[in-house]
Amino acid sequence: MDRLDNTIRPYAWGSPTAIPHLLGTEPTGEPQAEMWMGAHPGAPSRTGRGTLVEVIDADPEKELGPAAVAKFGPRLPFLLKILAAGAPLSLQVHPDLEQAREGYADEERRGIPVDAPHRNYKDANHKPELICALTEFDGLCGFRDPLAAAGLLDGLGIDSLKPYVDLLHAHPEDAALREVLTAILTADPEEMSRTVAEAATACTRLGGAYAPYADIAHHYPGDPGVIAAMLLNHVRLQPGEALYLGAGVPHAYLNGLGVEIMANSDNVLRCGLTPKHVDVPELLRIVRFRPSDPGVLRPEASPDGEELYETPIDEFRLSRYVLPEAGGAHDLTRATPQILLCTAGTVRAGEHDLTPGRSVFVPAGEKAEVSGTGTLFRATVVA
């Protein structure tokens, strides 16, 4: 096993205290948004053998296993993170695999630099993801029923929102949602800014179901994404609960600490709550305009103590072990690569003692015996 030394990303929306509190370190006063564990070229984990990218590149089949290399190629197909949201992240969607390949090839043909601010596709991969709450965790996920969204907007009592309310009563539902989101994102910026300001005041006054949107408007004054966010389901996860975000599902994380795992991609189409580029035509091509339940996941326990978060994709598989004080050792050896992350207590993984926030990389097939008292997340692949 390789103990991992991981990079913390200081994005502006990050909590200045949540990750330091987990790690038992002093806050720096700066935001600490994400800690990355994996072989993403932007911030690969470091080991005693070099970066995890260098370790895998030196012998992919040894580190990843023949089955994983045959299925995903000579790279680790997932990225594991600790995510600490102190403010709302951008409202966004991710493409499916075919859309990502088409979009990436098109931007390559047009010669758009990969680091250009208006570039949508950084790679040719999709980006399904899963967030598992370590604390209470607030987010937005998927479209509300259009009539419920209409009721929420109508309850603000703002004349400029009446056309959206009327549109949401139209049929079919997918066309109504598409038309309203398009209207919000293409509205006159000055008029929309005034509408958002009125909505922020009303949300603050009304509280209750409107409170999350008052907070969003506080962080993003005048942003049309504030109104777009009201089309989505608000969900509050309890520790141990999770959300799976598939292709085309609009979502945003609002507040809380969690373990996130995703396919190794940077492809994001933004809908709002951001100063970054919003490509409305491409966004509308990717979004799936279907009302849906957020689908809160709770882990399925197996006799050996593994609690698995079921998802429909193979690039990652996330589970956890809650190890009791009197428990014996667990053999986690697999023929696929693993990252083991401690989030509570002290867990012995091979020869490494893991405290909260500490992690190890386990090459495919390497003996992986764990013991101790605490909570351990296990990230691997299905191959």
Coordinates of C-alpha atoms in Angstrom, one line a residue:
M1 CA 0.0 0.0 0.0
D2 CA 1.0 3.6 -0.6
R3 CA 0.1 6.3 1.9
L4 CA -1.2 9.3 0.0
D5 CA -0.2 12.9 0.4
N6 CA -3.1 14.8 -1.1
T7 CA -3.7 18.3 -2.5
I8 CA -6.3 20.6 -1.0
R9 CA -7.9 23.0 -3.5
P10 CA -8.7 26.5 -2.2
Y11 CA -11.8 27.3 -4.3
A12 CA -13.7 30.4 -3.1
W13 CA -16.8 28.4 -2.1
G14 CA -14.9 26.2 0.2
S15 CA -15.3 26.1 4.0
P16 CA -12.3 27.5 5.8
T17 CA -12.8 25.1 8.8
A18 CA -14.5 21.8 7.8
I19 CA -11.5 20.0 6.2
P20 CA -9.0 21.3 8.9
H21 CA -11.5 20.1 11.6
L22 CA -11.6 16.6 10.0
L23 CA -7.8 16.4 9.6
G24 CA -7.2 17.9 13.1
T25 CA -5.1 20.8 11.7
E26 CA -5.3 24.5 12.3
P27 CA -7.4 26.5 9.8
T28 CA -5.4 28.9 7.7
G29 CA -8.2 31.4 7.3
E30 CA -8.4 30.6 3.6
P31 CA -11.2 28.4 2.0
Q32 CA -10.4 24.7 1.8
A33 CA -12.9 23.3 -0.7
E34 CA -11.7 19.9 -1.9
M35 CA -9.0 17.3 -1.1
W36 CA -8.2 15.2 -4.2
M37 CA -7.2 11.6 -3.9
G38 CA -6.3 9.9 -7.1
A39 CA -4.3 10.3 -10.4
H40 CA -6.0 13.3 -11.9
P41 CA -3.2 15.2 -13.8
G42 CA -4.3 18.5 -12.3
A43 CA -3.4 17.5 -8.7
P44 CA -2.3 13.8 -8.5
S45 CA -1.8 12.3 -5.0
R46 CA 1.9 11.9 -4.0
T47 CA 3.4 8.6 -2.7
G48 CA 6.8 7.5 -1.7
R49 CA 7.3 6.2 -5.2
G50 CA 6.4 9.5 -6.9
T51 CA 3.0 10.9 -7.9
L52 CA 0.2 8.4 -8.4
V53 CA 0.2 9.3 -12.1
E54 CA 3.9 8.3 -12.3
V55 CA 3.4 5.1 -10.3
I56 CA 0.5 4.0 -12.6
D57 CA 2.3 5.0 -15.8
A58 CA 5.3 2.9 -14.8
D59 CA 3.3 -0.3 -14.8
P60 CA -0.4 0.1 -15.4
E61 CA -1.3 -3.7 -15.3
K62 CA 0.5 -4.2 -12.0
E63 CA -1.1 -1.2 -10.3
L64 CA -4.6 -1.3 -11.9
G65 CA -4.9 -5.0 -12.8
P66 CA -5.4 -6.5 -16.3
A67 CA -9.2 -6.4 -16.1
A68 CA -9.3 -2.6 -15.2
V69 CA -6.8 -1.8 -17.9
A70 CA -8.7 -3.7 -20.5
K71 CA -12.0 -2.0 -19.6
F72 CA -10.8 1.6 -18.8
G73 CA -7.4 1.9 -20.3
P74 CA -4.1 2.5 -18.5
R75 CA -5.3 5.1 -16.0
L76 CA -7.2 5.2 -12.8
P77 CA -10.8 5.8 -13.9
F78 CA -12.1 7.6 -10.8
L79 CA -11.2 10.6 -8.6
L80 CA -12.1 10.5 -4.9
K81 CA -12.5 13.8 -2.9
I82 CA -13.4 15.2 0.4
L83 CA -15.6 18.2 -0.5
A84 CA -16.4 21.0 2.0
A85 CA -18.9 23.5 0.7
G86 CA -19.2 26.7 2.7
A87 CA -21.1 28.4 0.0
P88 CA -23.2 27.2 -3.0
L89 CA -21.3 25.7 -6.0
S90 CA -22.3 26.5 -9.5
L91 CA -25.5 25.1 -10.9
Q92 CA -24.4 22.5 -13.4
V93 CA -24.9 19.4 -15.5
H94 CA -22.5 16.8 -17.0
P95 CA -22.7 15.2 -20.4
D96 CA -23.1 11.5 -21.1
L97 CA -20.2 9.6 -22.8
E98 CA -21.4 10.1 -26.3
Q99 CA -22.0 13.8 -25.8
A100 CA -18.6 14.3 -24.2
R101 CA -16.9 12.5 -27.1
E102 CA -18.8 14.6 -29.7
G103 CA -18.3 17.9 -27.8
Y104 CA -14.6 17.3 -27.3
A105 CA -14.0 16.3 -30.9
D106 CA -15.9 19.4 -32.1
E107 CA -14.0 21.8 -30.0
E108 CA -10.7 20.1 -31.0
R109 CA -11.6 20.5 -34.7
R110 CA -12.4 24.2 -34.1
G111 CA -9.1 24.7 -32.4
I112 CA -10.4 26.0 -29.1
P113 CA -7.5 25.9 -26.6
V114 CA -8.3 23.4 -23.8
D115 CA -7.7 26.1 -21.2
A116 CA -9.9 28.7 -22.9
P117 CA -12.5 30.1 -20.5
H118 CA -15.3 29.4 -23.1
R119 CA -14.3 25.8 -23.7
N120 CA -16.9 23.3 -22.5
Y121 CA -15.2 19.9 -23.0
K122 CA -11.8 19.4 -21.3
D123 CA -11.7 15.7 -22.2
A124 CA -13.8 13.0 -24.0
N125 CA -15.2 11.4 -20.9
H126 CA -18.4 11.5 -19.0
K127 CA -18.6 12.6 -15.3
P128 CA -21.1 10.7 -13.3
E129 CA -20.6 11.4 -9.6
L130 CA -21.7 10.4 -6.1
I131 CA -21.7 12.5 -2.9
C132 CA -22.0 10.9 0.5
A133 CA -22.6 13.2 3.5
L134 CA -20.3 13.2 6.5
T135 CA -22.3 16.0 8.1
E136 CA -25.7 17.4 7.2
F137 CA -25.4 18.2 3.6
D138 CA -27.6 20.5 1.5
G139 CA -28.0 20.3 -2.3
L140 CA -30.2 20.7 -5.3
C141 CA -30.8 17.7 -7.5
G142 CA -33.1 17.2 -10.5
F143 CA -36.2 19.1 -11.6
R144 CA -39.2 19.5 -9.4
D145 CA -42.6 18.6 -10.7
P146 CA -43.4 21.7 -12.8
L147 CA -46.6 22.4 -10.8
A148 CA -44.6 22.4 -7.6
A149 CA -42.0 24.7 -9.1
A150 CA -44.8 27.0 -10.3
G151 CA -46.3 27.1 -6.8
L152 CA -42.9 28.0 -5.3
L153 CA -42.3 30.8 -7.7
D154 CA -45.9 32.1 -7.5
G155 CA -45.6 32.2 -3.7
L156 CA -43.0 35.0 -4.0
G157 CA -45.7 37.3 -5.3
I158 CA -43.4 38.9 -7.9
D159 CA -45.1 40.1 -11.1
S160 CA -42.1 39.5 -13.4
L161 CA -42.2 35.8 -12.4
K162 CA -45.8 35.3 -13.5
P163 CA -44.9 34.4 -17.1
Y164 CA -42.7 31.6 -15.8
V165 CA -45.5 30.4 -13.5
D166 CA -47.9 30.3 -16.5
L167 CA -45.4 28.4 -18.7
L168 CA -44.9 25.7 -15.9
H169 CA -48.6 24.9 -16.1
A170 CA -48.2 24.0 -19.8
H171 CA -47.9 20.5 -21.2
P172 CA -45.9 18.4 -21.9
E173 CA -43.8 18.8 -18.8
D174 CA -40.4 18.5 -20.5
A175 CA -41.3 21.2 -22.9
A176 CA -42.5 23.5 -20.1
L177 CA -39.3 23.0 -18.1
R178 CA -37.1 23.6 -21.2
E179 CA -39.0 26.8 -22.1
V180 CA -38.8 28.2 -18.6
L181 CA -35.1 27.5 -18.1
T182 CA -34.4 29.0 -21.6
A183 CA -36.4 32.1 -20.7
I184 CA -34.5 32.5 -17.4
L185 CA -31.0 32.2 -18.9
T186 CA -31.7 34.4 -21.9
A187 CA -33.6 37.2 -20.1
D188 CA -32.4 40.8 -20.2
P189 CA -29.6 40.9 -17.5
E190 CA -30.8 44.1 -15.9
E191 CA -34.4 43.0 -15.7
M192 CA -33.3 39.6 -14.3
S193 CA -31.1 41.2 -11.7
R194 CA -34.0 43.3 -10.4
T195 CA -36.2 40.1 -10.3
V196 CA -33.5 38.2 -8.4
A197 CA -33.2 41.1 -5.9
E198 CA -37.0 41.0 -5.3
A199 CA -36.9 37.2 -5.0
A200 CA -34.1 37.4 -2.5
T201 CA -36.1 39.8 -0.3
A202 CA -39.2 37.7 -0.5
C203 CA -37.3 34.4 0.2
T204 CA -35.7 36.0 3.3
R205 CA -39.1 37.2 4.5
L206 CA -40.9 33.9 3.9
G207 CA -38.2 31.5 5.2
G208 CA -39.1 27.8 5.4
A209 CA -38.9 26.2 2.0
Y210 CA -37.6 29.5 0.6
A211 CA -34.6 29.8 3.0
P212 CA -32.1 27.9 0.8
Y213 CA -32.8 30.3 -2.0
A214 CA -32.3 33.3 0.2
D215 CA -28.9 32.0 1.0
I216 CA -28.1 31.3 -2.6
A217 CA -29.1 34.8 -3.5
H218 CA -26.9 36.2 -0.7
H219 CA -23.9 34.6 -2.3
Y220 CA -24.9 35.3 -5.9
P221 CA -26.8 38.6 -6.0
G222 CA -28.5 39.2 -9.4
D223 CA -27.6 35.8 -10.8
P224 CA -30.3 34.2 -13.0
G225 CA -29.2 30.9 -11.4
V226 CA -31.1 31.9 -8.3
I227 CA -34.4 31.6 -10.2
A228 CA -33.3 28.5 -12.1
A229 CA -32.4 26.9 -8.7
M230 CA -36.0 27.1 -7.7
L231 CA -36.9 24.7 -10.5
L232 CA -34.9 22.0 -8.7
N233 CA -35.5 19.7 -5.8
H234 CA -33.9 20.8 -2.5
V235 CA -32.5 17.9 -0.5
R236 CA -30.8 17.7 2.9
L237 CA -28.7 14.6 3.4
Q238 CA -28.0 13.1 6.8
P239 CA -24.6 11.6 7.5
G240 CA -24.2 8.4 5.6
E241 CA -26.8 9.3 3.0
A242 CA -25.8 9.9 -0.6
L243 CA -26.9 11.3 -4.0
Y244 CA -25.9 9.9 -7.4
L245 CA -25.7 12.5 -10.2
G246 CA -26.0 11.0 -13.6
A247 CA -25.7 12.7 -17.0
G248 CA -28.0 15.6 -17.8
V249 CA -29.3 16.0 -14.2
P250 CA -29.0 19.7 -13.1
H251 CA -27.5 19.9 -9.6
A252 CA -25.6 22.1 -7.1
Y253 CA -24.1 21.5 -3.7
L254 CA -25.0 24.2 -1.2
N255 CA -23.4 23.4 2.2
G256 CA -21.8 20.6 4.1
L257 CA -18.9 18.1 4.2
G258 CA -18.9 14.9 2.2
V259 CA -17.0 12.2 0.4
E260 CA -17.4 12.6 -3.4
I261 CA -16.3 10.2 -6.1
M262 CA -16.6 10.7 -9.9
A263 CA -15.4 9.5 -13.2
N264 CA -12.0 11.1 -14.0
S265 CA -13.3 14.1 -16.1
D266 CA -13.5 17.9 -16.0
N267 CA -16.6 18.2 -18.2
V268 CA -19.1 20.7 -16.7
L269 CA -21.9 22.7 -18.4
R270 CA -22.9 25.6 -16.1
C271 CA -26.5 26.9 -15.7
G272 CA -25.7 29.8 -13.2
L273 CA -24.4 30.7 -9.8
T274 CA -21.1 31.4 -11.3
P275 CA -19.0 34.1 -13.0
K276 CA -17.8 31.5 -15.5
H277 CA -18.9 30.9 -19.0
V278 CA -22.5 29.7 -19.5
D279 CA -23.1 28.2 -23.0
V280 CA -26.9 28.3 -23.2
P281 CA -27.4 26.4 -26.5
E282 CA -25.0 23.6 -25.5
L283 CA -26.4 23.5 -22.0
L284 CA -29.9 23.0 -23.4
R285 CA -28.6 20.1 -25.6
I286 CA -27.3 18.3 -22.5
V287 CA -29.9 18.9 -19.8
R288 CA -32.5 16.2 -19.4
F289 CA -35.8 18.0 -18.8
R290 CA -37.5 15.4 -16.7
P291 CA -39.0 15.9 -13.2
S292 CA -37.5 13.4 -10.8
D293 CA -37.2 12.5 -7.2
P294 CA -33.6 13.2 -5.9
G295 CA -33.2 9.5 -5.1
V296 CA -31.4 9.6 -1.7
L297 CA -29.2 6.5 -1.4
R298 CA -28.6 4.6 1.7
P299 CA -25.9 1.9 1.7
E300 CA -26.8 -1.8 1.4
A301 CA -25.0 -3.9 4.0
S302 CA -23.5 -7.3 3.3
P303 CA -22.6 -10.0 5.8
D304 CA -18.9 -9.1 5.7
G305 CA -19.6 -5.6 7.0
E306 CA -19.3 -3.7 3.7
E307 CA -22.0 -1.1 3.1
L308 CA -22.3 -0.4 -0.7
Y309 CA -23.7 2.6 -2.4
E310 CA -25.2 1.1 -5.6
T311 CA -24.8 3.1 -8.8
P312 CA -25.4 2.2 -12.5
I313 CA -21.8 2.8 -13.7
D314 CA -18.5 0.9 -13.6
E315 CA -15.9 3.7 -13.4
F316 CA -16.3 3.8 -9.6
R317 CA -17.7 1.7 -6.7
L318 CA -18.0 3.4 -3.3
S319 CA -18.6 1.6 0.0
R320 CA -17.8 2.0 3.6
Y321 CA -17.0 0.0 6.7
V322 CA -18.0 1.1 10.2
L323 CA -15.5 -0.9 12.3
P324 CA -16.7 -1.7 15.8
E325 CA -14.3 -1.5 18.8
A326 CA -14.3 -5.3 19.3
G327 CA -14.2 -6.2 15.6
G328 CA -11.6 -8.3 14.0
A329 CA -9.6 -7.7 10.8
H330 CA -11.3 -7.4 7.4
D331 CA -9.6 -8.6 4.3
L332 CA -10.4 -6.1 1.5
T333 CA -8.1 -7.6 -1.1
R334 CA -9.5 -7.1 -4.7
A335 CA -8.2 -7.6 -8.2
T336 CA -8.9 -4.0 -8.9
P337 CA -7.2 -0.8 -7.6
Q338 CA -8.5 0.8 -4.4
I339 CA -8.2 3.9 -2.4
L340 CA -9.1 3.5 1.3
L341 CA -10.0 6.7 3.2
C342 CA -10.6 7.0 7.0
T343 CA -13.2 9.5 8.1
A344 CA -13.5 8.7 11.8
G345 CA -11.6 6.9 14.5
T346 CA -8.3 5.1 13.8
V347 CA -8.1 2.4 11.2
R348 CA -5.0 0.1 10.6
A349 CA -4.6 -0.5 6.8
G350 CA -1.7 -2.9 6.2
E351 CA 1.2 -1.2 8.0
H352 CA -0.4 2.3 8.0
D353 CA -2.4 3.9 10.8
L354 CA -5.1 6.1 9.2
T355 CA -6.8 8.9 11.1
P356 CA -9.6 11.1 9.7
G357 CA -8.8 12.4 6.3
R358 CA -5.9 10.1 5.7
S359 CA -5.8 7.6 2.8
V360 CA -3.8 4.9 1.0
F361 CA -3.7 3.5 -2.5
V362 CA -3.8 -0.3 -2.8
P363 CA -2.6 -1.7 -6.1
A364 CA -4.7 -4.4 -7.7
G365 CA -4.4 -7.8 -6.0
E366 CA -2.3 -6.5 -3.1
K367 CA -3.2 -7.8 0.3
A368 CA -5.5 -5.3 2.0
E369 CA -6.3 -6.1 5.6
V370 CA -7.9 -3.5 7.8
S371 CA -8.7 -3.3 11.5
G372 CA -9.4 -0.8 14.3
T373 CA -12.3 1.3 15.3
G374 CA -13.7 3.9 12.9
T375 CA -15.2 4.5 9.5
L376 CA -13.4 3.6 6.3
F377 CA -14.5 4.4 2.8
R378 CA -13.4 2.1 0.0
A379 CA -13.2 3.4 -3.6
T380 CA -12.6 1.0 -6.5
V381 CA -14.0 0.0 -9.9
V382 CA -16.2 -2.7 -11.4
A383 CA -14.1 -4.6 -13.9

